[in-house]
Coordinates of C-alpha atoms in Angstrom, one line a residue:
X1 CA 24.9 -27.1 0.7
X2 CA 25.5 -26.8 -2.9
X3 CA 28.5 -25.5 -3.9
X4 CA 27.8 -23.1 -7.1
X5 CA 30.4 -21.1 -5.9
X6 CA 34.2 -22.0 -4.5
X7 CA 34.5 -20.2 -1.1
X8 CA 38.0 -20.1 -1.5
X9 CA 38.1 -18.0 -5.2
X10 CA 37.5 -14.7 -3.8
X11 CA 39.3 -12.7 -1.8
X12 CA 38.5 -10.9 1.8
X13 CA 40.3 -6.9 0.9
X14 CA 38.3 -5.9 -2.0
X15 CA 35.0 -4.9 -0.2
X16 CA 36.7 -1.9 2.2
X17 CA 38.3 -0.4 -1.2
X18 CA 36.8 2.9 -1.7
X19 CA 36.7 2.6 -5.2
X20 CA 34.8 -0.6 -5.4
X21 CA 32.6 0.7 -3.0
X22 CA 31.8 3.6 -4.8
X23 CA 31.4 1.7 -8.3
X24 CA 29.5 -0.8 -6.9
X25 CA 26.8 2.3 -5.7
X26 CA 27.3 3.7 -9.1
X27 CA 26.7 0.7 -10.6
X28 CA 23.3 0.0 -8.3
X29 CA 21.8 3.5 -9.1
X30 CA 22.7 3.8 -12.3
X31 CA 21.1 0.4 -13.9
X32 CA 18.5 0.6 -11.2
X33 CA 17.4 3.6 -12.9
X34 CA 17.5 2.4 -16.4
X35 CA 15.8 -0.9 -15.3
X36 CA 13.3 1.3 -13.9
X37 CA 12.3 3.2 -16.9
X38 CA 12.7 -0.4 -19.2
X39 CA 10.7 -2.4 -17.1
X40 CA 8.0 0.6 -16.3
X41 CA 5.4 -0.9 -19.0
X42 CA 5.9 -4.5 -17.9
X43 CA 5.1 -3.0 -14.4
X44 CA 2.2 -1.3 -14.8
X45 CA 1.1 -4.5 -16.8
X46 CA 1.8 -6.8 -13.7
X47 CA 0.2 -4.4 -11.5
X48 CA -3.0 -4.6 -12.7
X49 CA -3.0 -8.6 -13.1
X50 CA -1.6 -8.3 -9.2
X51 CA -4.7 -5.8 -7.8
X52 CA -7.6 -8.4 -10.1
X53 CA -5.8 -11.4 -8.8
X54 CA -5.2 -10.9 -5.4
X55 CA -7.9 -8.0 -4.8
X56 CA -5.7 -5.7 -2.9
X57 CA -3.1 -3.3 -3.6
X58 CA -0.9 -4.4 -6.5
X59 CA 2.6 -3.5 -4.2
X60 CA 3.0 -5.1 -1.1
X61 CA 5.4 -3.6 1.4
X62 CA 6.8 -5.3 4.5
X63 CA 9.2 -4.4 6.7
X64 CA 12.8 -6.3 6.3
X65 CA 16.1 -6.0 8.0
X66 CA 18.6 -3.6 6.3
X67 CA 22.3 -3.0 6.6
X68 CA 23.6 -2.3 9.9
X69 CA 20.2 -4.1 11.5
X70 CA 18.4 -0.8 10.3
X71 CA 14.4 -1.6 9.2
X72 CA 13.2 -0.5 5.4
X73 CA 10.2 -1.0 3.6
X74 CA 10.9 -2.9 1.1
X75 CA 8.7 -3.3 -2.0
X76 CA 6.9 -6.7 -3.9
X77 CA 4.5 -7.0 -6.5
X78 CA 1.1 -8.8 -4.2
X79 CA 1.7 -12.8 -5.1
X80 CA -0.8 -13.6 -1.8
X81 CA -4.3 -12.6 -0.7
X82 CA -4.7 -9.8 1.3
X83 CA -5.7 -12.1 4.5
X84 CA -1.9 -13.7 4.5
X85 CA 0.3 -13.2 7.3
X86 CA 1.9 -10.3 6.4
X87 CA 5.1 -10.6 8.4
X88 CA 5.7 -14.6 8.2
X89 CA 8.0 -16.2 6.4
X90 CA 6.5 -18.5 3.4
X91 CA 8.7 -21.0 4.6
X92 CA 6.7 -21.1 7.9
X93 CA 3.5 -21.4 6.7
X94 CA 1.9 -24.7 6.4
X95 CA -0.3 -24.7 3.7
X96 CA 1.3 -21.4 1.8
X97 CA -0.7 -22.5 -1.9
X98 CA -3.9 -21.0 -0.1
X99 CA -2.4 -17.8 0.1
X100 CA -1.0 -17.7 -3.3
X101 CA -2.6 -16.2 -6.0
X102 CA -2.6 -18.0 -9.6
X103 CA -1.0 -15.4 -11.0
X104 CA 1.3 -14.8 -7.9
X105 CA 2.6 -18.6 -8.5
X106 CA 3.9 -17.7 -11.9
X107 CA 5.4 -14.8 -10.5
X108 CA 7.1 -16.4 -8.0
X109 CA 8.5 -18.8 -10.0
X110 CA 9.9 -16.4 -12.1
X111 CA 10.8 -13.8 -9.5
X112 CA 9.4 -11.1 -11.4
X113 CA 7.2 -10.6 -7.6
X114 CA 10.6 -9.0 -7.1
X115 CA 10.9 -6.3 -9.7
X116 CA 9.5 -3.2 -8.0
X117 CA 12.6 -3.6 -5.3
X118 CA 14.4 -2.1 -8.2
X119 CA 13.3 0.9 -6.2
X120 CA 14.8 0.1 -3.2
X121 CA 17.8 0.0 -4.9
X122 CA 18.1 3.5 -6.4
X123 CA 17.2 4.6 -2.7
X124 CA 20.1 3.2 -1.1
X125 CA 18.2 0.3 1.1
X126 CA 19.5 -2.5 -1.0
X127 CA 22.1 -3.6 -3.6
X128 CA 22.0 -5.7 -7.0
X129 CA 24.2 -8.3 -4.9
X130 CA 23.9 -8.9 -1.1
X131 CA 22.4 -11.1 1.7
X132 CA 18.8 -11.0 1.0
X133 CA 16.4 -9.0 3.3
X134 CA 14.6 -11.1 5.7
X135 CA 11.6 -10.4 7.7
X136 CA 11.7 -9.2 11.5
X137 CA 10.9 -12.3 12.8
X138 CA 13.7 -14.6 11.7
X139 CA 15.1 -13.8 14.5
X140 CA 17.9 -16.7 14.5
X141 CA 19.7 -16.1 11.0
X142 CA 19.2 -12.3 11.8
X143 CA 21.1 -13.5 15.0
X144 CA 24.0 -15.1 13.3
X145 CA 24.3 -12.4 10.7
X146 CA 25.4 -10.0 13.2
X147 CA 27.4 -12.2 14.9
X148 CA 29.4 -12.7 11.6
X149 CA 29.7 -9.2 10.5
X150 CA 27.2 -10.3 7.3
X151 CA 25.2 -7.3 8.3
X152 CA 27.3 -4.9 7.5
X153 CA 26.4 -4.6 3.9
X154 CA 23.5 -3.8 1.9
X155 CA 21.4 -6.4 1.3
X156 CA 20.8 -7.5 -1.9
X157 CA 18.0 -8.3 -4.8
X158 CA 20.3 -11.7 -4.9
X159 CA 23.1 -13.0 -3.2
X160 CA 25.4 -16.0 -2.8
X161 CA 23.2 -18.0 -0.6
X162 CA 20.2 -17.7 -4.1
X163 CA 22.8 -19.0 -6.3
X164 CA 24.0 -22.0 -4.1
X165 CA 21.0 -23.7 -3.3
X166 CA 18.4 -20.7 -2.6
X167 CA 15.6 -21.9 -0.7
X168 CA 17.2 -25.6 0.2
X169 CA 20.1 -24.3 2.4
X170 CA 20.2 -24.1 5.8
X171 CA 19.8 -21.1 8.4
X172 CA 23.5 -21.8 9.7
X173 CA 24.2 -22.4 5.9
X174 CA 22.8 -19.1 4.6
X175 CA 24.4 -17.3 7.7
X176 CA 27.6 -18.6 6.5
X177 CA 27.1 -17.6 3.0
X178 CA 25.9 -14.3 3.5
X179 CA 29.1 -13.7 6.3
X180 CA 31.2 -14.8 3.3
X181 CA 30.0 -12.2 0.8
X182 CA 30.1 -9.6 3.6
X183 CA 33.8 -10.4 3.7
X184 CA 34.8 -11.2 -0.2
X185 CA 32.8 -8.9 -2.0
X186 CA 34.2 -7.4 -5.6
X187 CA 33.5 -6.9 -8.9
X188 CA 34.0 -10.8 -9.9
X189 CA 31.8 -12.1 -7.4
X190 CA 29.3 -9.5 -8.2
X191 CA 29.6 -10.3 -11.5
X192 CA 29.3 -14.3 -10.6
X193 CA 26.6 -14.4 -8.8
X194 CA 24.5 -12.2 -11.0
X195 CA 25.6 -14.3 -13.8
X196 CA 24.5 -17.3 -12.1
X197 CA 20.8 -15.9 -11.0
X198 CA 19.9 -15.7 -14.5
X199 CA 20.0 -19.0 -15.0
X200 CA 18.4 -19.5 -11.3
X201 CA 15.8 -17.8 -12.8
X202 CA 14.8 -19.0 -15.8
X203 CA 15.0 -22.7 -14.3
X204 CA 12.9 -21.7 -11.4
X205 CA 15.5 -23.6 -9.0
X206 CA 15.4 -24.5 -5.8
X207 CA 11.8 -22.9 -4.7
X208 CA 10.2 -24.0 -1.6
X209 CA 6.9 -22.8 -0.7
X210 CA 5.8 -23.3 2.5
X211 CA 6.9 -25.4 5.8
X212 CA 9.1 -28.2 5.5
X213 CA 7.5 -31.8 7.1
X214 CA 11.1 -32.4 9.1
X215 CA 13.0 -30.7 12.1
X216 CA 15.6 -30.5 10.3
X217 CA 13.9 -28.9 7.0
X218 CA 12.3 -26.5 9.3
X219 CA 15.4 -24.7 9.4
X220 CA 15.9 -23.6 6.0
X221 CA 16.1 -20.0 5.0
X222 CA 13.2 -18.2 4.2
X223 CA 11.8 -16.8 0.7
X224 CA 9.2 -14.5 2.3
X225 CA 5.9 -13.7 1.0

């Protein structure tokens, strides 16, 4: 596991302060909104590459896990055809590159397939910062996330786990990860973490498409389709 971030910096009273609960919510509706608004252009743009590209529906919606193990629909730009599993992890599929569009690849890579969960946000389903959202059927880290509490908050557009290795951890790895943030959370992790996802981004670290060739590879978290 790479260690981006020291598990020891942060400490475990922040999250259950009121007041950096409620700025954190400010803080998620209010640049969720202007985000919104900034990015509408860019989104109507990559809409219409998305519905030529993959020939379906530019947003693709699948169902995730939310906080307190409660289902939302969260919200992607369309990276895959429309005959893709819809509730598989990538990570599970074996030859995932079928599935994924040319134009979807580039937006992968550059996790602007991610944008329209801005919306999400503003709703309340997820945060800027959190565990991220994993599909139904990963049912193990779902498992171990409830067991450690990591459930508990909202999950997130990135988290701990994308900054520290992203798709190469573990399951047990990103269940301990996500467990941590549950129980450190404040303003200079926040603030971390979404400091260090812009330069996860614009490297394009640590994707994974598809399933790994080894047992032990075949645990690592999931980036979902």
């Amino acid at each position: 596991m790479q260690k981006v971030l020291s598990m020891n910096t942060y400490r475990a009273s922040t999250f259950g302060s009121k007041a950096f609960a409620f700025a954190k919510r400010f803080f998620d509706i209010m640049f969720s909104l202007v985000l919104i608004v900034v990015l509408l252009p860019l989104g109507a743009v990559v809409s219409v590459i998305a519905a030529f590209d993959t020939k379906g529906t530019p947003i693709f919606i699948q169902t995730r896990m939310g906080r307190n193990n409660v289902p939302f629909k969260m919200l992607k730009f369309r990276t895959m055809s429309v005959n893709a599993p819809s509730n598989v992890a990538t990570c599970r599929l074996d030859d995932p590159k079928r599935y994924i569009s040319k134009v979807g690849g580039l937006l992968r890579r550059l996790s602007i397939d991610e944008l329209p969960q801005l919306v999400n946000i503003f709703l309340g389903q997820m945060s800027f910062v959190g565990p991220r959202p994993v599909v139904l059927t990963e049912t193990e880290l779902l498992e171990l996330r409830t067991r450690n509490g990591a459930c508990s908050v909202r999950p997130g557009l990135t988290g701990v786990a994308q900054t520290s290795g992203r798709d190469k951890v573990t399951i047990n790895e990103k269940a301990k990860m996500d467990a941590f943030y549950a129980n450190n959370a404040c303003l200079q992790l926040d603030c971390r973490v979404l400091m260090l996802t812009v330069g996860y981004v614009l490297r394009s670290q640590d994707i994974c498409e598809g399933a790994p060739a080894s047992k032990e590879e075949g645990r690592r978290a999931d980036r979902s389709a």
